[in-house]
Short mmCIF file of C-alpha atoms and ligand atoms in Angstrom, two decimals:
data_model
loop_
_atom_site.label_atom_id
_atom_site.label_comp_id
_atom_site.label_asym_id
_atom_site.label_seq_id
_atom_site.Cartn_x
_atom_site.Cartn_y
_atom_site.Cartn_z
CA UNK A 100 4.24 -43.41 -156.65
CA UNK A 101 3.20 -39.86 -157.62
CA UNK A 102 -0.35 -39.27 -156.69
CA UNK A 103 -2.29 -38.70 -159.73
CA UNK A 104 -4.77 -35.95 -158.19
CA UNK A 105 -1.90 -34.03 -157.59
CA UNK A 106 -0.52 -34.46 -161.23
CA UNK A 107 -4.39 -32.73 -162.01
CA UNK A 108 -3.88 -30.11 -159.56
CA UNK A 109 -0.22 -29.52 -161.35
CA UNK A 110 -1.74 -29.73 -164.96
CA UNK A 111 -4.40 -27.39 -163.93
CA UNK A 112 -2.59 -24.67 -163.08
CA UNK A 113 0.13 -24.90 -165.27
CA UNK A 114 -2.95 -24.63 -168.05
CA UNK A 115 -4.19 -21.54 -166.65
CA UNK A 116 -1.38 -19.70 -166.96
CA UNK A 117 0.37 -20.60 -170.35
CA UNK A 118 -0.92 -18.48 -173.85
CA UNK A 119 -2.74 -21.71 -175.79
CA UNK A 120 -2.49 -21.87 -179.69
CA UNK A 121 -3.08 -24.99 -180.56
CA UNK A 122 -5.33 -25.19 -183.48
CA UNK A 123 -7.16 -28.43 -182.85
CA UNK A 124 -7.65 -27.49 -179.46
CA UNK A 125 -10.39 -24.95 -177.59
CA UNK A 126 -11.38 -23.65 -174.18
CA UNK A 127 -14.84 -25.48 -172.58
CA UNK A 128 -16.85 -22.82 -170.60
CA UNK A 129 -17.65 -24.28 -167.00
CA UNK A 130 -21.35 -25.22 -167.72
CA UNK A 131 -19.18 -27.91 -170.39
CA UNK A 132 -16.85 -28.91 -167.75
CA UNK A 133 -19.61 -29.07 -165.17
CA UNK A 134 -21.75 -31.63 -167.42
CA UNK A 135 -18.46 -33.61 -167.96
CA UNK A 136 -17.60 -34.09 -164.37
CA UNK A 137 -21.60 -34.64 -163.27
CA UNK A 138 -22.88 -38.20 -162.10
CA UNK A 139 -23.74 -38.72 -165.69
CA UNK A 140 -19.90 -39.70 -166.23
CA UNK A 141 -20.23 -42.89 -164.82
CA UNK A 142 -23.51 -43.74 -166.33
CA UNK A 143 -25.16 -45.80 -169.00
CA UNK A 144 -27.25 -44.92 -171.68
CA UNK A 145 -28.10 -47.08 -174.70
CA UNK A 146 -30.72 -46.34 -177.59
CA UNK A 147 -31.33 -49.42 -178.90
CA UNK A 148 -32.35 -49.57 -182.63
CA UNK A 149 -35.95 -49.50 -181.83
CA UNK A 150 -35.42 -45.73 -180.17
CA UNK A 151 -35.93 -47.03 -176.43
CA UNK A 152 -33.29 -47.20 -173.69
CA UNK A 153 -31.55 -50.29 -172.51
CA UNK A 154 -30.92 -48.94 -169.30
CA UNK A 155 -33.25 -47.67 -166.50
CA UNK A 156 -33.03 -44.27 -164.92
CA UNK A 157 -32.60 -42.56 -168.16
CA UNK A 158 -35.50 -40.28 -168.08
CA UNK A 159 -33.33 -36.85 -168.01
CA UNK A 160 -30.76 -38.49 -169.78
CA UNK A 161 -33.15 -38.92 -172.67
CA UNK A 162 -34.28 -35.85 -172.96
CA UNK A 163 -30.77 -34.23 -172.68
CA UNK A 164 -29.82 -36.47 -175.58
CA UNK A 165 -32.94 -35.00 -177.55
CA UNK A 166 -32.47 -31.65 -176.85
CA UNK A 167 -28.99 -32.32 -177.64
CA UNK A 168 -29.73 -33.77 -181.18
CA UNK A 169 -32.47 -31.28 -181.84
CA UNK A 170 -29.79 -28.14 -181.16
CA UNK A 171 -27.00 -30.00 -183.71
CA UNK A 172 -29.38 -30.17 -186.24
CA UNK A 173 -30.72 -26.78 -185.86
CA UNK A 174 -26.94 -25.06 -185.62
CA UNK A 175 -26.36 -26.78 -188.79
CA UNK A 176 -29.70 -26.75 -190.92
CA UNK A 177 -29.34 -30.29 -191.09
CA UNK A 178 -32.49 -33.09 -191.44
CA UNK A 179 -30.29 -35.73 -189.56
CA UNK A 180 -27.80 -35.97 -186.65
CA UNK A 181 -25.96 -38.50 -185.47
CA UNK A 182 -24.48 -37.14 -182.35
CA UNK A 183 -22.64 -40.12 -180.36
CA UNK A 184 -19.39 -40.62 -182.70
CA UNK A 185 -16.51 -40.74 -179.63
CA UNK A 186 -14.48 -38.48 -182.18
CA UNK A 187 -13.99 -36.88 -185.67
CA UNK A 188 -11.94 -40.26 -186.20
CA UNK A 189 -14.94 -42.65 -185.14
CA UNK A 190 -17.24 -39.94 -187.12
CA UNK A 191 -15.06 -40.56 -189.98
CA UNK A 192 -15.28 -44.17 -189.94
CA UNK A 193 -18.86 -44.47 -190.03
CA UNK A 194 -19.50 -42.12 -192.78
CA UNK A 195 -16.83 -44.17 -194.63
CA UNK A 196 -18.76 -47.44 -193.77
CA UNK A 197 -22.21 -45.75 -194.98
CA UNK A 198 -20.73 -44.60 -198.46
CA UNK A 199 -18.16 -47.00 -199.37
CA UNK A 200 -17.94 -50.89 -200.28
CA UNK A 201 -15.75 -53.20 -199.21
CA UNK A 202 -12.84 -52.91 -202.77
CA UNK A 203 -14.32 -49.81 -203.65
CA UNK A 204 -12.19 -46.12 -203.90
CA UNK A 205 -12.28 -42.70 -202.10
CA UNK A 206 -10.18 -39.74 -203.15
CA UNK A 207 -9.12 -37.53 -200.43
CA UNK A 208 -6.44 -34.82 -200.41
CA UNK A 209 -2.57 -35.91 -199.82
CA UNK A 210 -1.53 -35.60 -196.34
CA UNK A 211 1.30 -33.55 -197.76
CA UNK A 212 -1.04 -30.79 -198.51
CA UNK A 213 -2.63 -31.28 -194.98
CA UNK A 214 -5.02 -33.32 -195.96
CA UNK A 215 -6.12 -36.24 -192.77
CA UNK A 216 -3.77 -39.22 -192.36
CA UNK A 217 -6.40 -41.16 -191.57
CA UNK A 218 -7.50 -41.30 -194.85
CA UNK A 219 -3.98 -42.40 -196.37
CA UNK A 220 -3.21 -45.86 -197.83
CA UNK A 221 -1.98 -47.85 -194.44
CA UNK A 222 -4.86 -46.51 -192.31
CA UNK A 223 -8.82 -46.58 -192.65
CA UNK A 224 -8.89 -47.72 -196.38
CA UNK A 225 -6.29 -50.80 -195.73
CA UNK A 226 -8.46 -51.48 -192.50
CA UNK A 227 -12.11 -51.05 -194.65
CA UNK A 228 -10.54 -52.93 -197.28
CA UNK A 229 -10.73 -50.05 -200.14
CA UNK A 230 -8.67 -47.97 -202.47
CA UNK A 231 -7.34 -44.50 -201.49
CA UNK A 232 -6.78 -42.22 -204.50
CA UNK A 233 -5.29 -38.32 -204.25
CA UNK A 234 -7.22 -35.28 -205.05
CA UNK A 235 -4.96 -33.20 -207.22
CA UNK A 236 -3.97 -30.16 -205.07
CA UNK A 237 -2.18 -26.71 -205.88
CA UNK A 238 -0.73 -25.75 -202.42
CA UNK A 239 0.73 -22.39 -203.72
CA UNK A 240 -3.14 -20.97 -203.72
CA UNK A 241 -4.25 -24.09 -201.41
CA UNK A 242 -7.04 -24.71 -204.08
CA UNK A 243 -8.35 -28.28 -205.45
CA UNK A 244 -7.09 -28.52 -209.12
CA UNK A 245 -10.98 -28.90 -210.26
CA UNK A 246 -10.03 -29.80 -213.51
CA UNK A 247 -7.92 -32.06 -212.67
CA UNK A 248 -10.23 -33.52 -210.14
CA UNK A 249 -12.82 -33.98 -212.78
CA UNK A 250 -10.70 -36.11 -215.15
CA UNK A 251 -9.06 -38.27 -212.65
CA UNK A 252 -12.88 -38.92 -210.54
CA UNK A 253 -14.46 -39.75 -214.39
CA UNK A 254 -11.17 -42.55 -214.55
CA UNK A 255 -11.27 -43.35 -211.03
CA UNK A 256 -15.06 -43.47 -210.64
CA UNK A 257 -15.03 -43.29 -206.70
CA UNK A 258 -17.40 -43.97 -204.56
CA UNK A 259 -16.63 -40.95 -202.08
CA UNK A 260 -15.13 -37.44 -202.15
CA UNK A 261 -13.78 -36.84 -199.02
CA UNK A 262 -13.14 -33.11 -198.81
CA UNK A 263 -11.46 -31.37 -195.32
CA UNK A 264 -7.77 -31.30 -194.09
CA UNK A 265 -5.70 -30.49 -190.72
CA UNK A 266 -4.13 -28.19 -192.17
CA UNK A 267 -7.31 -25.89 -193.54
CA UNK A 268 -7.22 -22.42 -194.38
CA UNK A 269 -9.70 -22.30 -197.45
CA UNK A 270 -12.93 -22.72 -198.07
CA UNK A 271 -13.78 -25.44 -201.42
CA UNK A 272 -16.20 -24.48 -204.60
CA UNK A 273 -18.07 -27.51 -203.22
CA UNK A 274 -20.33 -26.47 -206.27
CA UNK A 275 -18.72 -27.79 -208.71
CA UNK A 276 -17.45 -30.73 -206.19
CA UNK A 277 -21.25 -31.74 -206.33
CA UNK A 278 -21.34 -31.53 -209.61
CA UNK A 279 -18.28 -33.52 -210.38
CA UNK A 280 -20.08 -36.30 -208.03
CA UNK A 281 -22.85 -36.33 -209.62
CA UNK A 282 -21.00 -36.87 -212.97
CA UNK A 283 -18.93 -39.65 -211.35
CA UNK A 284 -21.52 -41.42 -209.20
CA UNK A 285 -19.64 -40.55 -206.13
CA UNK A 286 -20.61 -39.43 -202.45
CA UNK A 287 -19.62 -36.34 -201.03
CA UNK A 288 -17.96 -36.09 -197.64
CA UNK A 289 -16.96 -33.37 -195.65
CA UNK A 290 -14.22 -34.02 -192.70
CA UNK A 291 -14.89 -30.27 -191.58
CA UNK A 292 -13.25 -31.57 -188.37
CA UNK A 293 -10.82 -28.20 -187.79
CA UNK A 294 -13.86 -26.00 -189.06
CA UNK A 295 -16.92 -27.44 -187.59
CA UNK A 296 -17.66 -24.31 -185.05
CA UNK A 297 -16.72 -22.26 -188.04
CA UNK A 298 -19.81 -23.67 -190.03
CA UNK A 299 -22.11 -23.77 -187.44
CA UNK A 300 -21.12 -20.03 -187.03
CA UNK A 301 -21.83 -19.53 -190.80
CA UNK A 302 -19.04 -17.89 -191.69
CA UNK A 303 -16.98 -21.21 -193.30
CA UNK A 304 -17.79 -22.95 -195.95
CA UNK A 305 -21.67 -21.80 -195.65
CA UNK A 306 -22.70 -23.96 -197.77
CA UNK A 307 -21.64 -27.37 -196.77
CA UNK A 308 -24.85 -28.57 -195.45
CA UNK A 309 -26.31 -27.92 -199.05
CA UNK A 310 -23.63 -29.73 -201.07
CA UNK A 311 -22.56 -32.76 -198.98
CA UNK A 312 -24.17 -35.80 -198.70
CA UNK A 313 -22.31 -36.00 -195.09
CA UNK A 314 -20.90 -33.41 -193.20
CA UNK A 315 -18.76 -34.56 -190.21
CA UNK A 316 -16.06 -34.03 -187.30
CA UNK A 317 -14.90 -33.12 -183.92
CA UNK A 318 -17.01 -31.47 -181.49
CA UNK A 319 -13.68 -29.75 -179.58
CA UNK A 320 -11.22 -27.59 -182.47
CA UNK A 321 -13.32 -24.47 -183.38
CA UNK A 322 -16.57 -26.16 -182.41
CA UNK A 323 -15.68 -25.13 -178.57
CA UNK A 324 -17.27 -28.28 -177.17
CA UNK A 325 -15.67 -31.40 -175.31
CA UNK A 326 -13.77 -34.27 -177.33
CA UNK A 327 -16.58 -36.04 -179.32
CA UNK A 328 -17.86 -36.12 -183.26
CA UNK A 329 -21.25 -35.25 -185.03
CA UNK A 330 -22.43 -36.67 -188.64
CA UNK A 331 -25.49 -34.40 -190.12
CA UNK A 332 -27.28 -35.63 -193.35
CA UNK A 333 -30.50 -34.54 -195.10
CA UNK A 334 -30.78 -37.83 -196.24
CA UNK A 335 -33.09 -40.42 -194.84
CA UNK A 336 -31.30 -43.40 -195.86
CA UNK A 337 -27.97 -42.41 -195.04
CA UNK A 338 -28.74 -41.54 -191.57
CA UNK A 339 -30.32 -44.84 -190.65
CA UNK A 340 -26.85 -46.44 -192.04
CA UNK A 341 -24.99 -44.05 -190.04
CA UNK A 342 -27.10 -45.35 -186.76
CA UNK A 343 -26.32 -49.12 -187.59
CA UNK A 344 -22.64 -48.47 -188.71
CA UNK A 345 -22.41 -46.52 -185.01
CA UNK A 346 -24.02 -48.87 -182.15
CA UNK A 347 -21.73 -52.49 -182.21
CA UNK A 348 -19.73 -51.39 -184.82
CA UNK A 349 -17.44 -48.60 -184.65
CA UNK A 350 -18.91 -48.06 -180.49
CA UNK A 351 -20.79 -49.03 -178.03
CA UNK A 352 -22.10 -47.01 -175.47
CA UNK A 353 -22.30 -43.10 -176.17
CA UNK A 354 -20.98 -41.25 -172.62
CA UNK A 355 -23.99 -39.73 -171.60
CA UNK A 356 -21.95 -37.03 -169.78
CA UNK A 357 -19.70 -35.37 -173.05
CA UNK A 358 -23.49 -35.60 -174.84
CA UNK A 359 -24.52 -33.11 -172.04
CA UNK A 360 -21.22 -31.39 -172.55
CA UNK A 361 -22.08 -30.94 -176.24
CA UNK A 362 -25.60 -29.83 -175.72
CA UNK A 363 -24.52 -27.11 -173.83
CA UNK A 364 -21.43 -26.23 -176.51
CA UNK A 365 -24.47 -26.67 -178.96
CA UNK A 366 -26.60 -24.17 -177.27
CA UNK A 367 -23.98 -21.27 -176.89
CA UNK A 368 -23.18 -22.02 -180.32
CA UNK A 369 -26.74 -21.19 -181.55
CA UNK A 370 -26.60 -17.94 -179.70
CA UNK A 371 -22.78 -16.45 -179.91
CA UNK A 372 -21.79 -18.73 -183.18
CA UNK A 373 -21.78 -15.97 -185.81
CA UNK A 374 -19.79 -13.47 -183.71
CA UNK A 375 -17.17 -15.82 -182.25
CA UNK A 376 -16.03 -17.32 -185.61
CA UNK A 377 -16.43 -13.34 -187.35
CA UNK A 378 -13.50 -12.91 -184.76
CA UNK A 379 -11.75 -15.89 -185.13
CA UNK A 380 -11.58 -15.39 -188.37
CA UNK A 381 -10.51 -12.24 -188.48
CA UNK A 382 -7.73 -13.08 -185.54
CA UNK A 383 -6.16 -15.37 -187.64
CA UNK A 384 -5.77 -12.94 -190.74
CA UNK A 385 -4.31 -10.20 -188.27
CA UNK A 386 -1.90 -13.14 -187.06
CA UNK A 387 -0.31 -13.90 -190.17
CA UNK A 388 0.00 -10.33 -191.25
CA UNK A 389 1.28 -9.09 -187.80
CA UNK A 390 3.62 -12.06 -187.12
CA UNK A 391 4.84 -11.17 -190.91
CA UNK A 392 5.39 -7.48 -190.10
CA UNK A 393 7.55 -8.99 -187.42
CA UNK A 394 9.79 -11.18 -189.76
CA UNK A 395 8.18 -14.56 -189.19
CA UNK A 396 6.92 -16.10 -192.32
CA UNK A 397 3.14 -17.15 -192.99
CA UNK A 398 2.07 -19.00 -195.43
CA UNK A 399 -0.40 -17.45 -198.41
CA UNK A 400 0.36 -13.74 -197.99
CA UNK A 401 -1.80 -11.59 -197.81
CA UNK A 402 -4.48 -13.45 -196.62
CA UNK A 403 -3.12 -15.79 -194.89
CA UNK A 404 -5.95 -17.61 -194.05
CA UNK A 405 -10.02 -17.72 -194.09
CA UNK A 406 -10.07 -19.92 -190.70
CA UNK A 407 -9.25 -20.39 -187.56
CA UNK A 408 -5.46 -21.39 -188.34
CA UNK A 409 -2.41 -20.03 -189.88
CA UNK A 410 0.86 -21.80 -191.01
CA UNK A 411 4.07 -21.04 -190.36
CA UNK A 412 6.27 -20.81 -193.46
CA UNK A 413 8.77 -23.86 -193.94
CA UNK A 414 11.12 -20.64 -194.65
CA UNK A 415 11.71 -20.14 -191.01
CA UNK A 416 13.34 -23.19 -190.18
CA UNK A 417 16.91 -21.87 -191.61
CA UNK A 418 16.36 -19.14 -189.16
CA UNK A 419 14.83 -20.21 -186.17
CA UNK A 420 14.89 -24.03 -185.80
CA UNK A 421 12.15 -27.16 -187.05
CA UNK A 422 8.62 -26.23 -185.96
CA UNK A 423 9.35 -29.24 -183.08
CA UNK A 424 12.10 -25.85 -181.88
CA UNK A 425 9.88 -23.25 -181.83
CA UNK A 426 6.95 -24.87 -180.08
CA UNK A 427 8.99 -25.75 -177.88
CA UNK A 428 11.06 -22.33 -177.59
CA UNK A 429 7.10 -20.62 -177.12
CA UNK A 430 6.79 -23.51 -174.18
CA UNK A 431 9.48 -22.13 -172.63
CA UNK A 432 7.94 -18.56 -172.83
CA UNK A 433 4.33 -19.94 -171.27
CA UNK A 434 2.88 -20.19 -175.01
CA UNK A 435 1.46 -23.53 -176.35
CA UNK A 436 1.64 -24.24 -180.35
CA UNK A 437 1.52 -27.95 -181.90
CA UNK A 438 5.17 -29.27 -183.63
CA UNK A 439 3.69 -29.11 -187.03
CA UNK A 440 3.56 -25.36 -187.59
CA UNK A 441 -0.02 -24.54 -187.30
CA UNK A 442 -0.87 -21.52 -185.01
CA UNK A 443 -4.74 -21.47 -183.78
CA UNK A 444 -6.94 -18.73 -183.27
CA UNK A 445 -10.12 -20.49 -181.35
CA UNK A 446 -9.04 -20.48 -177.76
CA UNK A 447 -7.63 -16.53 -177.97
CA UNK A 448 -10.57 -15.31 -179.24
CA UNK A 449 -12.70 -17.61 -177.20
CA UNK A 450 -10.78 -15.89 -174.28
CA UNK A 451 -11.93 -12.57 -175.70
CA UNK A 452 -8.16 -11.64 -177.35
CA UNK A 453 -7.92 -9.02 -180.09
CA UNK A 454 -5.07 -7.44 -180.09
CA UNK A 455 -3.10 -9.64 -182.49
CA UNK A 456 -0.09 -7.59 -182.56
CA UNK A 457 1.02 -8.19 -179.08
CA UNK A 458 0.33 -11.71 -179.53
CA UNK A 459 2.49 -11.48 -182.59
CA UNK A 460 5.20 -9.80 -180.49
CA UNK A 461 5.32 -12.00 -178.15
CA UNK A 462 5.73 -15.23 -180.48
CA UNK A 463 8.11 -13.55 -182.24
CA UNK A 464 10.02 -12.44 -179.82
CA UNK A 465 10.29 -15.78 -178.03
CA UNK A 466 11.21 -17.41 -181.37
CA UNK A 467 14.12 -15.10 -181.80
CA UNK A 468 15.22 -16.63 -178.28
CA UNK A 469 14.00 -13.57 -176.09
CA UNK A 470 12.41 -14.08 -172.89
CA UNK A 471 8.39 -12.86 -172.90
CA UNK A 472 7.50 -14.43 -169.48
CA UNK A 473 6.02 -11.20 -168.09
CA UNK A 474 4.65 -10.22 -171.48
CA UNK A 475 2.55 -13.03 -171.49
CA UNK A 476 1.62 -13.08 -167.89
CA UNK A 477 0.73 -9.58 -168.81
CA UNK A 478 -1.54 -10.64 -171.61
CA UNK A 479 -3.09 -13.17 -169.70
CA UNK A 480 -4.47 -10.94 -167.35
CA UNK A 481 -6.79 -8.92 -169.40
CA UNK A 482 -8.59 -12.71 -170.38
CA UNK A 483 -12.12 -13.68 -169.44
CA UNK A 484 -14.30 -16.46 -171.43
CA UNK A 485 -16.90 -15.45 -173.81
CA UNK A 486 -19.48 -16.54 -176.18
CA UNK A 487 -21.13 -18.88 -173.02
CA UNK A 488 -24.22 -18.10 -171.32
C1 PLP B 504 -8.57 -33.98 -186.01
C2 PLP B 504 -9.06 -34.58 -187.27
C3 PLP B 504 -9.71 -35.82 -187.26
C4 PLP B 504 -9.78 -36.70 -186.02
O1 PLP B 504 -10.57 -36.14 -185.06
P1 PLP B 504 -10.61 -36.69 -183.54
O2 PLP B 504 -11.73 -35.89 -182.99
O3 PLP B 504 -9.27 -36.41 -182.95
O4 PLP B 504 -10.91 -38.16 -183.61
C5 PLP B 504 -10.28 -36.27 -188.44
N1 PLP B 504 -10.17 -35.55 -189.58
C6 PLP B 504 -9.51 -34.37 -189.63
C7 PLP B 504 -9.45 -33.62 -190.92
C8 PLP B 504 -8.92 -33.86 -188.48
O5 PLP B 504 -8.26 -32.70 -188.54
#
């Protein structure tokens, strides 16, 4: 039997010295890892539906959940926050349960064009018992087709919208989504999932507070906080569905220590949010372009991309292998990537990286089959966390 401490002590240091860019992944600060692994991990908490605890010895674990809930809502201008979801996934499921009927429809964008599995036929619509239509999609400019999505939601007459992808690089004219729902009689959802520490830093989709009925997702991809979800709302009604679909129904008990966890996330958020995704942002445009200069293909030249993710061009496979090669050809050179050919900005720029060009060389080089080792030991030196108090 191999002692599992030891397979920690392994995993931890093999972590600290590999290159990570994985775009649904980010780096906690210790404060975050420090709440995690606190007495709280083991403990109870329960807020029954009349807003008192079930459990006793919950004073500070009360009032870290308040503080908590009060920081969401202020990072996001929101009236409403449900902050216990266990994940995006559990987040998704009980906005779905607040806005859709049992035989009614959603549209949501084709997996094919990166749009969430989850929300595909076989998966949370044949488990909630409801339709799942497409939202027509150009993936040359990786724009809805708006016109098209206004004839087909007029025919299809669905109950929700659900905007966001895992594959995200633009923002939406959510606009004239709302005003297509409005038209239509539909809800709108936003799965900003990838983007959440994006929009909390203002500098994605600004505006999706203003224009969805209920904007939702993970609390670890660019939102730099542990594994968890968050649903915000400005609407009364919704939120108090959102509570009953959450407690019994999708969970039970909340994990009082990732709420501390996500306070803390929350907090640095408020104060470094705006400058950490200006940077992300901007890493991921000097990604694509360098990595391009260097004969690996991106996806949407020039811009690449508006978030914290590019995508690797289908082009390169001829050249250099499936995406499930070159992650694993940057593994062997120290540098982590998903098998799906997404490359992720968060956790470099979270480690205060930006110099994109030797990050470019360095994938590059290993997917031509060089050996970078000592480039990226090199790299790794220079790294510090930032944006945490
Ligand atoms: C990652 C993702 C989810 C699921 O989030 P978890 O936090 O892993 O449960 C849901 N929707 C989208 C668009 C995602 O990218």
């Amino acid at each position: 039997m191999t002692s599992i401490t030891e397979l920690v002590d392994k995993y931890e240091r093999f972590r600290r010295n590999v290159l990570n860019l994985q775009a649904s992944e980010n780096y906690t600060c210790s404060h975050v890892r420090m709440a995690l692994g606190s007495d709280l991990a083991s403990r109870y908490a329960h807020i029954m539906p009349d807003g008192t605890n079930a459990y006793g010895g919950t004073q500070f674990t009360d009032q870290i959940y308040s503080e908590t809930q009060e920081t969401i809502k202020k990072l996001y201008g929101a009236k409403y926050a449900e902050i216990r979801p266990l994940g995006g996934h559990i987040a998704a499921e009980i906005s779905l349960l607040c806005s859709v009927k049992k035989g009614g429809t959603i549209m949501a964008i084709d997996e094919i064009h990166g749009g969430y599995t989850g929300y595909m036929k076989g998966y949370l619509p044949e488990m909630f018992g409801f339709r799942s239509e497409i939202i027509p999609y150009i993936p040359e400019t990786q724009e809805i087709d708006y016109d098209a999505l206004n004839r087909d939601a007029m025919k299809i007459k669905p109950d929700a919208i659900v905007l966001g992808q895992s594959f995200f690089v633009k923002h939406y004219d959510l606009k004239r989504i709302r005003e297509i729902c409005d038209a239509s009689g539909s809800k709108l959802l936003y799965d900003g999932s990838h983007v959440m520490g994006l929009i909390a830093g203002k500098r994605f989709q600004p505006d999706a507070m203003k224009y969805s009925d209920i904007l939702f997702g993970s609390t670890h991809k660019s939102f730099f906080g542990p594994q968890g979800g968050i649903l915000l709302t400005n609407d009364e009604k919704i939120y108090s569905d959102a509570s009953f679909n959450t407690v019994w129904r999708t969970m039970d008990n909340y994990q009082p220590n990732r709420i501390a966890a996500l306070g803390i996330a929350a907090q640095d958020l408020l104060s470094f949010g705006e400058e950490y995704a200006t940077k992300v942002m901007l890493n991921s445009h000097n990604l694509g372009r360098a990595l391009e200069e260097k004969g690996i293909s991106v996806r949407n030249a020039p811009w690449y991309s508006e978030s914290h993710q590019i995508l690797l061009s289908q082009e390169n496979t001829a050249k250099y292998g499936t995406f499930l090669d070159i992650s694993k050809k940057l593994e062997k050179n120290d540098m982590i990537c998903d098998r799906e050919g997404r490359l992720g900005t968060s956790e470099v720029t979270r480690l205060g990286f930006s110099d994109m060009d030797r990050i470019a060389g360095a994938v590059s080089d290993a997917i031509k089959g060089k050996d970078v080792r000592k480039e990226v030991v090199e790299i790794l030196r220079v790294s510090g966390v930032r944006f945490c108090k």
